[in-house]
Amino acid sequence: MWNEQMFVRRVRRFKKNSIGIADAMVGEAKYYLRMSNPPYYSIAVEDGQIWQTAKPSVKAAFQREKIPWSIITEYTATTDKLARATSTQDLFDRGLIKIFRASRWYANFIREFLKFPKIKDKDQVDAMAWAVRHLLSLGPPAQPEETLEEVRDRWAGREHKSWRDRLANMNTTGTSHMSA
C-alpha cells in the first residue's frame, strides 16, 4: 500500500549566479542518480526570472554531464507565496510531511516556517510548497510486482487446507455447510 508521507531529506540553500545554480543542480542530480538503486528523481523549478536566467547554463551542464533533461519540471506561478504555502498547511498538520530533526539545516528551515509570512526571506517555505505540489502531481510511486517466489515465501509455514478440508471442519454440528 502506498505510504502518503513525504520526507524532507536534504535542503540546499544558496545564493549563486547562473553557473553556480547549474553546478548545484548537477551535484544534486549526480548524488541521486549514482546510487546503486536510485529512487525516482525529479527537479521542480519555478519558471520565473531566476530560472530563465539560469536555464541555459543548467541545460549546458546537464548535457555535458549526460544528465537527462527530462528530470526537470517547470512550474509557472499562478498564485503568490502565501497562497502556495497555505495549500500545504493541511499536510503538515496531519503529519504527512516529515522533516529530519538531526539535519544541520533543520533549525533555520523550521524557524522560517514558524515565522512565515512575517519574515523577510520566504524562499524555503515557497520551495517546500512547490516541492509538495510537484510530488502530489506525480501520484504514488509505482509498486513492484510481487513475484511467485515472494507470494510463496509470504505464505510459507502456514497450514494449507483444501476447500474440502475447510468445509469438513465447518461441519461440527452434523449439519451441511449449506444450512442456514
mmCIF file of C-alpha atoms in Angstrom:
data_model
loop_
_atom_site.group_PDB
_atom_site.id
_atom_site.type_symbol
_atom_site.label_atom_id
_atom_site.label_comp_id
_atom_site.label_asym_id
_atom_site.label_seq_id
_atom_site.Cartn_x
_atom_site.Cartn_y
_atom_site.Cartn_z
ATOM 1 C CA MET A 1 0.000 0.000 0.000
ATOM 2 C CA TRP A 2 1.245 3.490 -0.822
ATOM 3 C CA ASN A 3 2.551 5.496 2.102
ATOM 4 C CA GLU A 4 1.302 9.071 1.767
ATOM 5 C CA GLN A 5 4.080 10.560 3.881
ATOM 6 C CA MET A 6 6.671 12.852 2.340
ATOM 7 C CA PHE A 7 10.146 13.066 3.822
ATOM 8 C CA VAL A 8 12.399 16.105 3.610
ATOM 9 C CA ARG A 9 15.848 14.549 3.483
ATOM 10 C CA ARG A 10 18.014 17.353 2.170
ATOM 11 C CA VAL A 11 17.677 21.093 1.902
ATOM 12 C CA ARG A 12 20.085 23.052 -0.268
ATOM 13 C CA ARG A 13 20.042 26.784 0.235
ATOM 14 C CA PHE A 14 22.391 29.112 -1.594
ATOM 15 C CA LYS A 15 22.647 32.381 -3.455
ATOM 16 C CA LYS A 16 24.671 31.935 -6.624
ATOM 17 C CA ASN A 17 24.912 33.104 -10.194
ATOM 18 C CA SER A 18 23.666 31.015 -13.147
ATOM 19 C CA ILE A 19 26.781 28.846 -13.278
ATOM 20 C CA GLY A 20 26.639 28.263 -9.517
ATOM 21 C CA ILE A 21 22.972 27.245 -9.778
ATOM 22 C CA ALA A 22 23.816 24.877 -12.651
ATOM 23 C CA ASP A 23 26.681 23.321 -10.674
ATOM 24 C CA ALA A 24 24.449 22.853 -7.614
ATOM 25 C CA MET A 25 21.695 21.211 -9.678
ATOM 26 C CA VAL A 26 24.205 18.908 -11.393
ATOM 27 C CA GLY A 27 25.638 17.987 -7.989
ATOM 28 C CA GLU A 28 22.201 17.095 -6.629
ATOM 29 C CA ALA A 29 21.288 15.084 -9.720
ATOM 30 C CA LYS A 30 24.560 13.152 -9.582
ATOM 31 C CA TYR A 31 24.068 12.451 -5.866
ATOM 32 C CA TYR A 32 20.807 10.615 -6.535
ATOM 33 C CA LEU A 33 21.486 9.189 -9.972
ATOM 34 C CA ARG A 34 24.739 7.465 -8.944
ATOM 35 C CA MET A 35 23.018 5.378 -6.258
ATOM 36 C CA SER A 36 23.042 1.633 -6.895
ATOM 37 C CA ASN A 37 19.235 1.601 -6.756
ATOM 38 C CA PRO A 38 18.304 5.231 -7.452
ATOM 39 C CA PRO A 39 14.911 6.487 -6.338
ATOM 40 C CA TYR A 40 12.660 8.250 -8.773
ATOM 41 C CA TYR A 41 14.391 11.591 -9.090
ATOM 42 C CA SER A 42 12.930 14.833 -10.311
ATOM 43 C CA ILE A 43 13.752 18.524 -10.053
ATOM 44 C CA ALA A 44 10.930 21.048 -9.976
ATOM 45 C CA VAL A 45 11.662 24.691 -10.755
ATOM 46 C CA GLU A 46 9.583 27.838 -10.707
ATOM 47 C CA ASP A 47 9.576 29.297 -14.206
ATOM 48 C CA GLY A 48 10.478 32.832 -13.131
ATOM 49 C CA GLN A 49 13.251 35.331 -13.773
ATOM 50 C CA ILE A 50 15.949 33.407 -11.905
ATOM 51 C CA TRP A 51 15.165 30.184 -13.775
ATOM 52 C CA GLN A 52 15.010 31.917 -17.157
ATOM 53 C CA THR A 53 18.459 33.376 -16.467
ATOM 54 C CA ALA A 54 19.963 30.114 -15.183
ATOM 55 C CA LYS A 55 18.237 27.721 -17.604
ATOM 56 C CA PRO A 56 20.805 27.920 -20.462
ATOM 57 C CA SER A 57 23.670 27.239 -18.015
ATOM 58 C CA VAL A 58 21.781 24.378 -16.381
ATOM 59 C CA LYS A 59 20.903 22.868 -19.757
ATOM 60 C CA ALA A 60 24.530 23.036 -20.927
ATOM 61 C CA ALA A 61 25.776 21.496 -17.663
ATOM 62 C CA PHE A 62 23.221 18.678 -17.873
ATOM 63 C CA GLN A 63 24.235 17.915 -21.467
ATOM 64 C CA ARG A 64 27.928 17.965 -20.545
ATOM 65 C CA GLU A 65 27.338 15.577 -17.617
ATOM 66 C CA LYS A 66 24.867 13.407 -19.596
ATOM 67 C CA ILE A 67 22.039 14.014 -17.129
ATOM 68 C CA PRO A 68 18.610 13.630 -18.735
ATOM 69 C CA TRP A 69 16.788 16.947 -19.106
ATOM 70 C CA SER A 70 13.528 15.039 -18.567
ATOM 71 C CA ILE A 71 14.071 15.159 -14.784
ATOM 72 C CA ILE A 72 13.320 18.914 -14.880
ATOM 73 C CA THR A 73 9.713 20.044 -14.470
ATOM 74 C CA GLU A 74 8.935 23.745 -14.849
ATOM 75 C CA TYR A 75 6.019 25.319 -12.989
ATOM 76 C CA THR A 76 4.533 28.729 -13.715
ATOM 77 C CA ALA A 77 3.387 30.663 -10.654
ATOM 78 C CA THR A 78 -0.326 31.423 -10.704
ATOM 79 C CA THR A 79 -0.578 32.390 -7.020
ATOM 80 C CA ASP A 80 1.644 34.184 -4.528
ATOM 81 C CA LYS A 81 3.916 32.560 -1.927
ATOM 82 C CA LEU A 82 1.351 32.856 0.852
ATOM 83 C CA ALA A 83 -1.335 31.056 -1.162
ATOM 84 C CA ARG A 84 1.075 28.291 -2.183
ATOM 85 C CA ALA A 85 2.260 27.790 1.401
ATOM 86 C CA THR A 86 -1.287 27.763 2.771
ATOM 87 C CA SER A 87 -2.195 24.980 0.340
ATOM 88 C CA THR A 88 0.336 22.657 2.008
ATOM 89 C CA GLN A 89 -0.515 23.524 5.617
ATOM 90 C CA ASP A 90 -3.015 20.683 5.962
ATOM 91 C CA LEU A 91 -0.343 18.104 5.048
ATOM 92 C CA PHE A 92 1.922 19.430 7.804
ATOM 93 C CA ASP A 93 -0.964 19.487 10.293
ATOM 94 C CA ARG A 94 -1.788 15.844 9.555
ATOM 95 C CA GLY A 95 1.858 14.821 9.950
ATOM 96 C CA LEU A 96 2.238 13.734 6.322
ATOM 97 C CA ILE A 97 5.401 15.779 5.789
ATOM 98 C CA LYS A 98 8.306 14.558 7.896
ATOM 99 C CA ILE A 99 11.479 16.578 8.435
ATOM 100 C CA PHE A 100 14.652 15.015 9.801
ATOM 101 C CA ARG A 101 15.437 16.926 13.004
ATOM 102 C CA ALA A 102 19.056 15.786 13.160
ATOM 103 C CA SER A 103 19.919 17.705 9.996
ATOM 104 C CA ARG A 104 22.122 20.764 10.378
ATOM 105 C CA TRP A 105 19.695 22.835 8.278
ATOM 106 C CA TYR A 106 16.671 21.904 10.440
ATOM 107 C CA ALA A 107 16.690 24.899 12.832
ATOM 108 C CA ASN A 108 16.794 27.577 10.102
ATOM 109 C CA PHE A 109 14.280 25.671 7.999
ATOM 110 C CA ILE A 110 11.749 25.404 10.841
ATOM 111 C CA ARG A 111 12.353 28.994 12.009
ATOM 112 C CA GLU A 112 11.343 30.275 8.580
ATOM 113 C CA PHE A 113 8.210 28.126 8.604
ATOM 114 C CA LEU A 114 7.168 29.229 12.091
ATOM 115 C CA LYS A 115 7.638 32.944 11.318
ATOM 116 C CA PHE A 116 6.010 32.779 7.886
ATOM 117 C CA PRO A 117 4.594 35.044 6.436
ATOM 118 C CA LYS A 118 6.049 37.712 8.769
ATOM 119 C CA ILE A 119 9.633 37.011 7.771
ATOM 120 C CA LYS A 120 11.732 38.757 5.147
ATOM 121 C CA ASP A 121 13.069 35.623 3.454
ATOM 122 C CA LYS A 122 10.264 33.264 2.424
ATOM 123 C CA ASP A 123 12.162 31.168 -0.105
ATOM 124 C CA GLN A 124 12.352 27.896 1.857
ATOM 125 C CA VAL A 125 8.618 27.921 2.572
ATOM 126 C CA ASP A 126 7.901 28.638 -1.076
ATOM 127 C CA ALA A 127 10.315 25.938 -2.259
ATOM 128 C CA MET A 128 8.641 23.421 0.044
ATOM 129 C CA ALA A 129 5.209 24.383 -1.310
ATOM 130 C CA TRP A 130 6.486 23.868 -4.882
ATOM 131 C CA ALA A 131 8.057 20.525 -3.919
ATOM 132 C CA VAL A 132 4.834 19.289 -2.323
ATOM 133 C CA ARG A 133 2.827 20.426 -5.340
ATOM 134 C CA HIS A 134 5.262 18.609 -7.615
ATOM 135 C CA LEU A 135 5.192 15.378 -5.592
ATOM 136 C CA LEU A 136 1.395 15.390 -5.473
ATOM 137 C CA SER A 137 1.271 15.832 -9.265
ATOM 138 C CA LEU A 138 3.394 12.688 -9.706
ATOM 139 C CA GLY A 139 0.986 10.464 -7.794
ATOM 140 C CA PRO A 140 2.028 7.449 -5.748
ATOM 141 C CA PRO A 141 5.247 5.666 -6.671
ATOM 142 C CA ALA A 142 4.866 2.513 -8.726
ATOM 143 C CA GLN A 143 4.816 -0.560 -6.532
ATOM 144 C CA PRO A 144 6.897 -3.505 -7.678
ATOM 145 C CA GLU A 145 5.010 -6.566 -8.804
ATOM 146 C CA GLU A 146 5.116 -9.427 -6.319
ATOM 147 C CA THR A 147 6.883 -12.472 -7.753
ATOM 148 C CA LEU A 148 5.602 -16.017 -7.332
ATOM 149 C CA GLU A 149 8.530 -16.717 -5.007
ATOM 150 C CA GLU A 150 7.565 -13.757 -2.811
ATOM 151 C CA VAL A 151 3.958 -14.962 -2.651
ATOM 152 C CA ARG A 152 5.166 -18.460 -1.741
ATOM 153 C CA ASP A 153 7.503 -17.113 0.931
ATOM 154 C CA ARG A 154 4.768 -14.922 2.387
ATOM 155 C CA TRP A 155 2.564 -17.977 2.797
ATOM 156 C CA ALA A 156 5.386 -20.298 3.920
ATOM 157 C CA GLY A 157 4.756 -22.039 7.198
ATOM 158 C CA ARG A 158 1.014 -21.543 7.059
ATOM 159 C CA GLU A 159 -1.115 -24.640 7.062
ATOM 160 C CA HIS A 160 -2.747 -25.025 3.664
ATOM 161 C CA LYS A 161 -6.026 -26.906 3.679
ATOM 162 C CA SER A 162 -8.081 -27.782 0.675
ATOM 163 C CA TRP A 163 -11.576 -26.419 0.364
ATOM 164 C CA ARG A 164 -12.907 -29.866 1.254
ATOM 165 C CA ASP A 165 -10.897 -29.903 4.486
ATOM 166 C CA ARG A 166 -12.096 -26.425 5.416
ATOM 167 C CA LEU A 167 -15.724 -27.395 4.726
ATOM 168 C CA ALA A 168 -15.370 -30.595 6.729
ATOM 169 C CA ASN A 169 -14.094 -28.601 9.724
ATOM 170 C CA MET A 170 -17.046 -26.229 9.476
ATOM 171 C CA ASN A 171 -19.493 -29.129 9.879
ATOM 172 C CA THR A 172 -19.149 -29.721 13.619
ATOM 173 C CA THR A 173 -22.900 -29.863 14.342
ATOM 174 C CA GLY A 174 -23.727 -32.639 11.911
ATOM 175 C CA THR A 175 -25.473 -30.254 9.510
ATOM 176 C CA SER A 176 -24.482 -29.384 5.994
ATOM 177 C CA HIS A 177 -22.310 -26.383 5.230
ATOM 178 C CA MET A 178 -25.305 -25.108 3.274
ATOM 179 C CA SER A 179 -27.626 -24.939 6.267
ATOM 180 C CA ALA A 180 -28.901 -21.619 7.494
#
